[in-house]
mmCIF file of C-alpha atoms and ligand atoms in Angstrom:
data_model
loop_
_atom_site.group_PDB
_atom_site.id
_atom_site.type_symbol
_atom_site.label_atom_id
_atom_site.label_comp_id
_atom_site.label_asym_id
_atom_site.label_seq_id
_atom_site.Cartn_x
_atom_site.Cartn_y
_atom_site.Cartn_z
ATOM 1 C CA MET A 1 0.097 0.357 -0.033
ATOM 2 C CA VAL A 2 1.323 3.477 -0.540
ATOM 3 C CA SER A 3 1.581 5.701 2.502
ATOM 4 C CA SER A 4 3.377 8.661 1.049
ATOM 5 C CA LEU A 5 3.693 11.023 -1.413
ATOM 6 C CA ARG A 6 7.073 9.936 -2.234
ATOM 7 C CA GLY A 7 5.373 6.445 -2.754
ATOM 8 C CA ILE A 8 3.120 7.435 -5.385
ATOM 9 C CA ALA A 9 6.933 8.503 -7.255
ATOM 10 C CA GLU A 10 8.113 5.151 -6.352
ATOM 11 C CA LEU A 11 4.917 3.893 -7.901
ATOM 12 C CA ALA A 12 5.181 5.952 -11.217
ATOM 13 C CA LYS A 13 8.812 4.866 -11.410
ATOM 14 C CA ALA A 14 7.759 1.474 -11.408
ATOM 15 C CA ARG A 15 5.088 1.704 -14.172
ATOM 16 C CA GLY A 16 7.884 2.908 -16.579
ATOM 17 C CA THR A 17 8.359 6.017 -18.423
ATOM 18 C CA LYS A 18 5.422 7.944 -19.789
ATOM 19 C CA THR A 19 5.268 10.783 -22.299
ATOM 20 C CA CYS A 20 3.447 13.617 -20.961
ATOM 21 C CA VAL A 21 2.327 16.838 -23.045
ATOM 22 C CA VAL A 22 2.379 20.157 -20.886
ATOM 23 C CA VAL A 23 -0.109 22.630 -22.776
ATOM 24 C CA ALA A 24 0.973 26.120 -22.991
ATOM 25 C CA ALA A 25 4.132 25.394 -21.177
ATOM 26 C CA GLU A 26 5.753 28.607 -20.415
ATOM 27 C CA ASP A 27 5.100 28.462 -16.728
ATOM 28 C CA PRO A 28 9.069 28.081 -14.784
ATOM 29 C CA GLU A 29 7.568 25.984 -12.026
ATOM 30 C CA VAL A 30 5.605 23.698 -14.338
ATOM 31 C CA LEU A 31 8.863 23.215 -16.211
ATOM 32 C CA VAL A 32 10.686 22.662 -12.802
ATOM 33 C CA ALA A 33 7.991 19.477 -12.209
ATOM 34 C CA ILE A 34 8.496 17.991 -15.679
ATOM 35 C CA ASP A 35 12.462 18.475 -15.760
ATOM 36 C CA GLU A 36 12.553 16.773 -12.498
ATOM 37 C CA ALA A 37 10.330 13.926 -13.908
ATOM 38 C CA VAL A 38 12.405 13.517 -16.622
ATOM 39 C CA THR A 39 15.725 13.125 -14.219
ATOM 40 C CA TYR A 40 13.591 10.880 -11.774
ATOM 41 C CA GLY A 41 13.244 8.525 -15.153
ATOM 42 C CA ILE A 42 8.826 8.520 -14.882
ATOM 43 C CA ALA A 43 8.327 11.176 -17.888
ATOM 44 C CA ARG A 44 9.172 11.731 -21.174
ATOM 45 C CA SER A 45 8.309 15.235 -22.555
ATOM 46 C CA ILE A 46 6.721 17.394 -25.020
ATOM 47 C CA LEU A 47 5.991 21.172 -24.649
ATOM 48 C CA ILE A 48 3.594 22.961 -26.252
ATOM 49 C CA GLY A 49 3.324 26.523 -26.405
ATOM 50 C CA ASN A 50 5.257 29.673 -27.321
ATOM 51 C CA LEU A 51 8.809 28.996 -27.971
ATOM 52 C CA LEU A 52 10.313 32.337 -27.193
ATOM 53 C CA LYS A 53 8.499 32.233 -23.729
ATOM 54 C CA ILE A 54 9.269 28.728 -22.802
ATOM 55 C CA GLU A 55 12.848 29.520 -23.522
ATOM 56 C CA GLN A 56 12.868 32.108 -21.254
ATOM 57 C CA ALA A 57 10.897 30.390 -18.350
ATOM 58 C CA ALA A 58 13.360 27.759 -18.959
ATOM 59 C CA ASP A 59 15.764 30.207 -18.547
ATOM 60 C CA ILE A 60 14.453 31.605 -15.322
ATOM 61 C CA ALA A 61 13.642 28.021 -14.179
ATOM 62 C CA GLY A 62 17.071 26.770 -15.205
ATOM 63 C CA VAL A 63 15.664 24.072 -16.941
ATOM 64 C CA ASP A 64 18.136 22.559 -19.727
ATOM 65 C CA ILE A 65 15.239 22.682 -22.285
ATOM 66 C CA SER A 66 17.400 20.657 -24.785
ATOM 67 C CA ARG A 67 15.888 17.632 -22.914
ATOM 68 C CA HIS A 68 12.381 18.239 -23.979
ATOM 69 C CA THR A 69 10.606 18.169 -27.472
ATOM 70 C CA LEU A 70 8.877 21.658 -28.210
ATOM 71 C CA VAL A 71 6.104 22.381 -30.437
ATOM 72 C CA GLU A 72 5.137 25.773 -31.526
ATOM 73 C CA GLU A 73 1.258 27.086 -30.329
ATOM 74 C CA ASP A 74 1.060 30.310 -29.684
ATOM 75 C CA ASN A 75 -2.597 30.690 -28.570
ATOM 76 C CA PRO A 76 -2.929 28.507 -24.910
ATOM 77 C CA SER A 77 -6.851 27.070 -25.933
ATOM 78 C CA THR A 78 -5.019 26.212 -28.645
ATOM 79 C CA ALA A 79 -2.620 24.345 -27.334
ATOM 80 C CA ALA A 80 -4.848 23.154 -24.861
ATOM 81 C CA ARG A 81 -6.756 20.976 -27.902
ATOM 82 C CA ARG A 82 -3.678 20.148 -29.634
ATOM 83 C CA GLY A 83 -2.193 18.217 -26.122
ATOM 84 C CA VAL A 84 -5.351 16.560 -25.659
ATOM 85 C CA LEU A 85 -5.874 15.317 -29.063
ATOM 86 C CA MET A 86 -1.839 13.917 -29.272
ATOM 87 C CA VAL A 87 -2.974 12.145 -25.960
ATOM 88 C CA SER A 88 -6.464 10.970 -28.298
ATOM 89 C CA GLN A 89 -4.443 9.845 -31.135
ATOM 90 C CA GLY A 90 -1.586 7.779 -28.488
ATOM 91 C CA GLU A 91 1.144 10.145 -29.632
ATOM 92 C CA ALA A 92 1.243 10.720 -25.687
ATOM 93 C CA HIS A 93 0.151 8.930 -22.363
ATOM 94 C CA LEU A 94 -1.340 12.013 -20.596
ATOM 95 C CA VAL A 95 -1.650 15.678 -20.122
ATOM 96 C CA MET A 96 -0.652 18.458 -17.993
ATOM 97 C CA LYS A 97 -2.137 22.148 -17.946
ATOM 98 C CA GLY A 98 0.885 24.965 -18.106
ATOM 99 C CA LEU A 99 0.188 28.685 -18.107
ATOM 100 C CA VAL A 100 -3.850 28.320 -19.475
ATOM 101 C CA SER A 101 -7.042 27.969 -17.344
ATOM 102 C CA THR A 102 -8.301 25.488 -16.038
ATOM 103 C CA SER A 103 -11.738 25.772 -17.626
ATOM 104 C CA ASP A 104 -10.169 26.021 -21.244
ATOM 105 C CA VAL A 105 -8.393 22.655 -20.605
ATOM 106 C CA LEU A 106 -11.161 20.904 -19.431
ATOM 107 C CA LYS A 107 -13.065 21.869 -22.249
ATOM 108 C CA ALA A 108 -10.472 20.570 -24.437
ATOM 109 C CA VAL A 109 -10.822 17.010 -22.497
ATOM 110 C CA LEU A 110 -14.474 17.155 -22.525
ATOM 111 C CA SER A 111 -14.359 17.903 -26.388
ATOM 112 C CA LYS A 112 -16.915 15.707 -28.366
ATOM 113 C CA ASP A 113 -14.434 16.030 -31.031
ATOM 114 C CA GLY A 114 -10.263 15.237 -30.042
ATOM 115 C CA GLY A 115 -11.545 14.993 -26.300
ATOM 116 C CA LEU A 116 -10.687 12.334 -23.928
ATOM 117 C CA ARG A 117 -14.376 11.625 -22.887
ATOM 118 C CA THR A 118 -15.091 7.788 -21.618
ATOM 119 C CA GLY A 119 -19.040 8.099 -20.819
ATOM 120 C CA ARG A 120 -17.375 8.077 -17.038
ATOM 121 C CA LEU A 121 -17.743 11.132 -15.332
ATOM 122 C CA LEU A 122 -14.968 12.909 -14.955
ATOM 123 C CA SER A 123 -13.745 14.219 -11.428
ATOM 124 C CA HIS A 124 -10.820 15.827 -9.400
ATOM 125 C CA LEU A 125 -9.059 15.023 -6.845
ATOM 126 C CA SER A 126 -6.584 15.262 -4.635
ATOM 127 C CA VAL A 127 -3.940 13.099 -2.423
ATOM 128 C CA PHE A 128 -2.492 14.503 0.797
ATOM 129 C CA GLU A 129 -0.401 12.896 3.319
ATOM 130 C CA MET A 130 -1.319 12.786 7.051
ATOM 131 C CA GLN A 131 2.151 12.708 8.528
ATOM 132 C CA GLU A 132 1.316 12.274 12.156
ATOM 133 C CA ASN A 133 -0.862 8.673 10.618
ATOM 134 C CA ASN A 134 1.720 7.726 7.893
ATOM 135 C CA ARG A 135 -1.073 7.414 5.565
ATOM 136 C CA LEU A 136 -2.457 8.930 2.372
ATOM 137 C CA VAL A 137 -6.123 10.358 2.759
ATOM 138 C CA ILE A 138 -7.853 11.023 -0.947
ATOM 139 C CA PHE A 139 -10.314 13.895 -1.584
ATOM 140 C CA SER A 140 -12.708 14.886 -4.337
ATOM 141 C CA ASP A 141 -13.905 16.968 -6.046
ATOM 142 C CA ALA A 142 -11.853 20.256 -5.413
ATOM 143 C CA ALA A 143 -11.648 21.867 -9.174
ATOM 144 C CA MET A 144 -14.273 20.147 -11.783
ATOM 145 C CA ASN A 145 -17.960 19.560 -10.814
ATOM 146 C CA ILE A 146 -19.381 22.595 -9.579
ATOM 147 C CA SER A 147 -22.776 21.655 -8.027
ATOM 148 C CA PRO A 148 -22.710 17.332 -8.494
ATOM 149 C CA THR A 149 -26.126 16.105 -8.200
ATOM 150 C CA LEU A 150 -26.961 12.614 -5.848
ATOM 151 C CA GLU A 151 -25.830 10.383 -9.176
ATOM 152 C CA GLU A 152 -22.640 12.376 -9.795
ATOM 153 C CA LYS A 153 -21.502 11.924 -6.164
ATOM 154 C CA ALA A 154 -21.891 8.413 -6.708
ATOM 155 C CA GLU A 155 -19.753 8.636 -9.539
ATOM 156 C CA ILE A 156 -17.311 10.832 -7.757
ATOM 157 C CA THR A 157 -16.856 8.498 -4.936
ATOM 158 C CA GLN A 158 -16.334 5.642 -7.540
ATOM 159 C CA ASN A 159 -13.407 7.205 -8.761
ATOM 160 C CA ALA A 160 -11.972 7.931 -6.019
ATOM 161 C CA ILE A 161 -12.353 4.394 -5.069
ATOM 162 C CA ASP A 162 -11.206 2.886 -7.813
ATOM 163 C CA VAL A 163 -7.700 5.193 -7.332
ATOM 164 C CA ALA A 164 -7.371 4.125 -3.786
ATOM 165 C CA HIS A 165 -7.441 1.140 -5.312
ATOM 166 C CA LEU A 166 -4.739 1.615 -7.488
ATOM 167 C CA LEU A 167 -2.923 3.010 -4.625
ATOM 168 C CA GLY A 168 -3.121 -0.463 -2.625
ATOM 169 C CA ILE A 169 -5.836 0.946 -0.633
ATOM 170 C CA THR A 170 -7.953 -2.287 -0.818
ATOM 171 C CA ASN A 171 -10.910 -1.304 0.519
ATOM 172 C CA PRO A 172 -10.905 2.256 1.338
ATOM 173 C CA ARG A 173 -13.181 4.003 4.254
ATOM 174 C CA VAL A 174 -15.132 6.607 2.619
ATOM 175 C CA ALA A 175 -16.869 9.837 4.571
ATOM 176 C CA VAL A 176 -19.402 11.551 2.897
ATOM 177 C CA ILE A 177 -18.976 15.105 3.992
ATOM 178 C CA ALA A 178 -21.173 17.631 5.447
ATOM 179 C CA ALA A 179 -21.502 20.552 8.501
ATOM 180 C CA ILE A 180 -22.893 17.883 10.650
ATOM 181 C CA GLU A 181 -22.921 14.034 11.365
ATOM 182 C CA TYR A 182 -26.880 14.027 11.329
ATOM 183 C CA VAL A 183 -29.133 14.244 8.474
ATOM 184 C CA ASN A 184 -30.491 17.224 8.793
ATOM 185 C CA SER A 185 -33.391 18.366 5.750
ATOM 186 C CA ASP A 186 -32.427 22.179 5.955
ATOM 187 C CA MET A 187 -28.728 20.742 4.631
ATOM 188 C CA PRO A 188 -29.351 19.322 1.482
ATOM 189 C CA ALA A 189 -25.347 18.111 1.742
ATOM 190 C CA THR A 190 -26.177 15.524 4.365
ATOM 191 C CA ILE A 191 -29.373 13.998 2.717
ATOM 192 C CA ASP A 192 -27.089 13.345 -0.399
ATOM 193 C CA ALA A 193 -24.245 12.180 2.072
ATOM 194 C CA SER A 194 -27.168 9.152 3.398
ATOM 195 C CA CYS A 195 -28.215 8.270 -0.105
ATOM 196 C CA ILE A 196 -24.562 7.852 -1.000
ATOM 197 C CA SER A 197 -23.671 5.470 2.034
ATOM 198 C CA LYS A 198 -27.320 3.343 1.363
ATOM 199 C CA MET A 199 -26.197 2.906 -2.328
ATOM 200 C CA ALA A 200 -22.491 1.605 -1.214
ATOM 201 C CA GLU A 201 -24.614 -0.325 1.095
ATOM 202 C CA ARG A 202 -26.788 -1.649 -1.540
ATOM 203 C CA GLY A 203 -23.823 -2.446 -4.390
ATOM 204 C CA GLN A 204 -24.435 0.524 -6.403
ATOM 205 C CA ILE A 205 -20.975 2.145 -5.160
ATOM 206 C CA LYS A 206 -18.284 -0.795 -5.218
ATOM 207 C CA GLY A 207 -15.202 -1.604 -3.418
ATOM 208 C CA GLY A 208 -15.204 0.718 -0.196
ATOM 209 C CA ILE A 209 -16.809 1.098 3.002
ATOM 210 C CA VAL A 210 -18.739 4.333 2.642
ATOM 211 C CA ASP A 211 -20.587 6.571 5.457
ATOM 212 C CA GLY A 212 -22.053 10.012 6.055
ATOM 213 C CA PRO A 213 -22.595 12.134 6.616
ATOM 214 C CA LEU A 214 -19.725 13.121 8.751
ATOM 215 C CA ALA A 215 -18.466 16.107 9.281
ATOM 216 C CA LEU A 216 -14.585 16.695 8.641
ATOM 217 C CA ASP A 217 -13.408 16.499 12.167
ATOM 218 C CA ASN A 218 -15.067 13.227 13.447
ATOM 219 C CA ALA A 219 -14.165 11.871 9.521
ATOM 220 C CA ILE A 220 -10.775 12.258 10.282
ATOM 221 C CA SER A 221 -9.636 12.224 14.325
ATOM 222 C CA LEU A 222 -10.880 8.838 16.049
ATOM 223 C CA GLU A 223 -10.733 11.584 18.940
ATOM 224 C CA SER A 224 -13.316 14.140 17.800
ATOM 225 C CA ALA A 225 -15.373 10.896 16.550
ATOM 226 C CA ARG A 226 -15.570 9.283 20.057
ATOM 227 C CA ILE A 227 -16.604 12.401 21.859
ATOM 228 C CA LYS A 228 -19.119 12.880 19.442
ATOM 229 C CA GLY A 229 -19.859 9.088 20.219
ATOM 230 C CA ILE A 230 -20.235 8.409 16.488
ATOM 231 C CA ILE A 231 -20.179 4.452 16.226
ATOM 232 C CA SER A 232 -19.112 3.991 12.480
ATOM 233 C CA PRO A 233 -16.486 1.925 10.798
ATOM 234 C CA VAL A 234 -15.322 5.069 9.066
ATOM 235 C CA ALA A 235 -15.774 7.845 11.374
ATOM 236 C CA GLY A 236 -11.906 8.963 12.237
ATOM 237 C CA ARG A 237 -10.580 6.629 9.839
ATOM 238 C CA ALA A 238 -11.149 8.104 6.533
ATOM 239 C CA ASP A 239 -9.022 7.028 3.684
ATOM 240 C CA ILE A 240 -11.467 9.306 1.021
ATOM 241 C CA LEU A 241 -13.205 12.339 2.144
ATOM 242 C CA ILE A 242 -16.374 13.155 -0.819
ATOM 243 C CA MET A 243 -17.125 16.905 -0.560
ATOM 244 C CA PRO A 244 -20.496 18.580 -0.897
ATOM 245 C CA ASP A 245 -19.377 20.819 -3.581
ATOM 246 C CA ILE A 246 -16.532 22.511 -5.424
ATOM 247 C CA GLU A 247 -16.362 25.540 -2.859
ATOM 248 C CA ALA A 248 -16.155 22.882 0.052
ATOM 249 C CA GLY A 249 -13.957 20.984 -2.198
ATOM 250 C CA ASN A 250 -11.485 24.243 -2.965
ATOM 251 C CA VAL A 251 -11.454 25.729 0.159
ATOM 252 C CA PHE A 252 -10.240 22.960 2.098
ATOM 253 C CA TYR A 253 -7.615 22.144 -0.797
ATOM 254 C CA LYS A 254 -6.283 25.738 -0.505
ATOM 255 C CA THR A 255 -6.861 25.896 2.896
ATOM 256 C CA LEU A 256 -4.263 23.035 3.258
ATOM 257 C CA VAL A 257 -1.715 23.992 0.630
ATOM 258 C CA CYS A 258 -1.904 27.762 1.847
ATOM 259 C CA MET A 259 -2.418 27.746 5.871
ATOM 260 C CA ALA A 260 -0.962 24.397 6.799
ATOM 261 C CA SER A 261 1.855 24.395 4.019
ATOM 262 C CA GLY A 262 0.234 20.956 2.884
ATOM 263 C CA CYS A 263 1.375 18.880 -0.053
ATOM 264 C CA CYS A 264 -0.862 17.390 -2.171
ATOM 265 C CA ALA A 265 -0.792 15.362 -5.807
ATOM 266 C CA SER A 266 -4.130 15.953 -7.935
ATOM 267 C CA VAL A 267 -5.297 14.953 -11.297
ATOM 268 C CA VAL A 268 -8.446 14.778 -13.085
ATOM 269 C CA VAL A 269 -9.901 10.821 -13.509
ATOM 270 C CA GLY A 270 -12.414 9.098 -15.882
ATOM 271 C CA ALA A 271 -10.848 10.658 -18.915
ATOM 272 C CA LYS A 272 -9.062 7.938 -21.090
ATOM 273 C CA ALA A 273 -6.014 9.154 -19.699
ATOM 274 C CA PRO A 274 -4.996 11.370 -16.635
ATOM 275 C CA VAL A 275 -5.103 15.199 -16.921
ATOM 276 C CA VAL A 276 -2.484 16.939 -14.176
ATOM 277 C CA LEU A 277 -3.914 19.879 -13.272
ATOM 278 C CA THR A 278 -2.100 22.083 -10.797
ATOM 279 C CA SER A 279 -2.887 25.708 -9.708
ATOM 280 C CA ARG A 280 -0.334 28.931 -9.578
ATOM 281 C CA ALA A 281 -0.862 28.305 -5.514
ATOM 282 C CA ASP A 282 0.640 24.615 -5.660
ATOM 283 C CA SER A 283 4.555 24.242 -4.381
ATOM 284 C CA ARG A 284 7.158 22.106 -6.750
ATOM 285 C CA GLU A 285 6.859 19.434 -4.784
ATOM 286 C CA SER A 286 2.893 19.526 -5.062
ATOM 287 C CA LYS A 287 3.471 20.192 -9.065
ATOM 288 C CA PHE A 288 5.856 17.032 -9.096
ATOM 289 C CA TYR A 289 3.471 15.016 -7.121
ATOM 290 C CA SER A 290 0.614 15.659 -9.250
ATOM 291 C CA LEU A 291 2.278 14.071 -12.203
ATOM 292 C CA ALA A 292 3.833 11.474 -10.592
ATOM 293 C CA LEU A 293 0.468 10.647 -9.866
ATOM 294 C CA GLY A 294 -0.873 11.001 -13.423
ATOM 295 C CA ILE A 295 2.114 9.214 -14.484
ATOM 296 C CA ALA A 296 1.185 6.223 -11.637
ATOM 297 C CA LEU A 297 -2.215 6.227 -12.923
ATOM 298 C CA SER A 298 -1.714 6.317 -16.778
HETATM 299 N N1 LIG B 1 -17.385 14.436 -16.896
HETATM 300 C C1 LIG B 1 -17.862 14.177 -18.132
HETATM 301 N N2 LIG B 1 -18.613 14.800 -19.040
HETATM 302 C C2 LIG B 1 -18.723 16.286 -18.494
HETATM 303 C C3 LIG B 1 -18.802 16.633 -17.006
HETATM 304 C C4 LIG B 1 -17.597 15.939 -16.185
HETATM 305 N N3 LIG B 1 -17.379 16.022 -15.000
HETATM 306 N N4 LIG B 1 -18.781 17.890 -16.929
HETATM 307 C C5 LIG B 1 -19.796 18.202 -18.307
HETATM 308 N N5 LIG B 1 -19.372 17.060 -18.952
HETATM 309 C C6 LIG B 1 -20.039 16.941 -20.254
HETATM 310 C C7 LIG B 1 -21.461 17.381 -20.504
HETATM 311 O O1 LIG B 1 -22.081 16.493 -20.396
HETATM 312 C C8 LIG B 1 -21.968 18.185 -21.780
HETATM 313 O O2 LIG B 1 -21.702 16.993 -23.204
HETATM 314 C C9 LIG B 1 -20.583 18.507 -22.276
HETATM 315 O O3 LIG B 1 -19.422 18.225 -20.982
HETATM 316 C C10 LIG B 1 -20.526 19.933 -22.070
HETATM 317 O O4 LIG B 1 -21.006 20.145 -20.421
HETATM 318 P P1 LIG B 1 -21.135 21.781 -19.950
HETATM 319 O O5 LIG B 1 -21.874 22.926 -20.842
HETATM 320 O O6 LIG B 1 -21.743 21.585 -18.685
HETATM 321 O O7 LIG B 1 -20.140 22.078 -19.596
HETATM 322 P P2 LIG B 1 -19.242 23.405 -19.733
HETATM 323 O O8 LIG B 1 -17.858 23.355 -20.956
HETATM 324 O O9 LIG B 1 -19.515 24.270 -19.539
HETATM 325 O O10 LIG B 1 -18.026 22.950 -18.343
HETATM 326 C C11 LIG B 1 -17.330 21.751 -17.972
HETATM 327 C C12 LIG B 1 -16.468 22.601 -17.336
HETATM 328 C C13 LIG B 1 -15.709 21.339 -16.496
HETATM 329 C C14 LIG B 1 -15.354 23.192 -17.872
HETATM 330 C C15 LIG B 1 -17.119 23.280 -16.103
HETATM 331 O O11 LIG B 1 -17.813 22.761 -15.001
HETATM 332 C C16 LIG B 1 -16.124 24.130 -14.972
HETATM 333 O O12 LIG B 1 -16.231 25.374 -15.691
HETATM 334 N N6 LIG B 1 -15.762 23.437 -13.881
HETATM 335 C C17 LIG B 1 -14.597 24.313 -12.822
HETATM 336 C C18 LIG B 1 -13.828 24.191 -13.447
HETATM 337 C C19 LIG B 1 -12.813 25.235 -12.392
HETATM 338 O O13 LIG B 1 -13.067 26.922 -12.655
HETATM 339 N N7 LIG B 1 -12.091 24.965 -11.588
HETATM 340 C C20 LIG B 1 -11.294 25.766 -11.190
HETATM 341 C C21 LIG B 1 -11.297 25.611 -9.673
HETATM 342 S S1 LIG B 1 -9.225 26.014 -8.881
#
């Protein structure tokens, strides 16, 4: 079982070198991450973007650009579409976002023409280390599905469970998060959470132990769960946190990164290939581990 972000990089290494296409690659921090992945032996790279700006960014980053294949495309959203098309045509195994908006990349991925649709729901997930417990926790969705319906939450949950399996977490404990741990009809997230929990009991979601609603504290802290008297196979020991909507997911993500110096690996799953979406706020380490996660899953 993988229990650290370093372990994700080792898993990627064990899976062999993969070709990653970086779209709008004129970003020094992204170049550092892809260059490190090349050095670590997990990636070959294709950089699409404005070549002059890529060279300038490489100078700033201290990256030797001769180790990377370059493709000229000045317009960032066209670069996103070209990069996604290369993955859909089998020329690369995964795509990583550079200096282009998240929604431009996601729109290219969702395009019926040259995109990476599979018929499944695509969802964003992040993996972070709980250092005191020496284990990984996955949370979803911080960046793609804005206000998921009950059915979409079920698919987000299934996607996260499938990734947990690939990380060797065989029967992950899933907490469906709300503000409180009781069903309250004034809080729709609590109703969805209890339905997701029942759907898993009935086999509509497979491969994990799902419980909710749980509040964040009693999902991850055994002490909080004990104080509240919650009897649950998940409370206090969740491997996966399913967030009620993008606001909760994104605020949780940014809180970890900006206020708790957390390091996360993040990727969009459910498409034909992983899509690595990092945000400007992410550290270099987070960008590298996101790439490693994408490679491990591709
Ligand atoms: N999985 C599979 N198919 C999808 C998904 C999904 N998650 N989302 C939309 N689709 C399909 C729809 O069924 C439809 O066929 C087509 O894609 C277009 O659907 P729309 O019109 O709802 O989608 P768009 O193009 O308007 O928006 C999709 C985005 C993913 C771009 C949108 O949901 C979005 O902007 N999400 C938030 C992205 C963001 O800003 N994140 C930043 C946070 S840091």
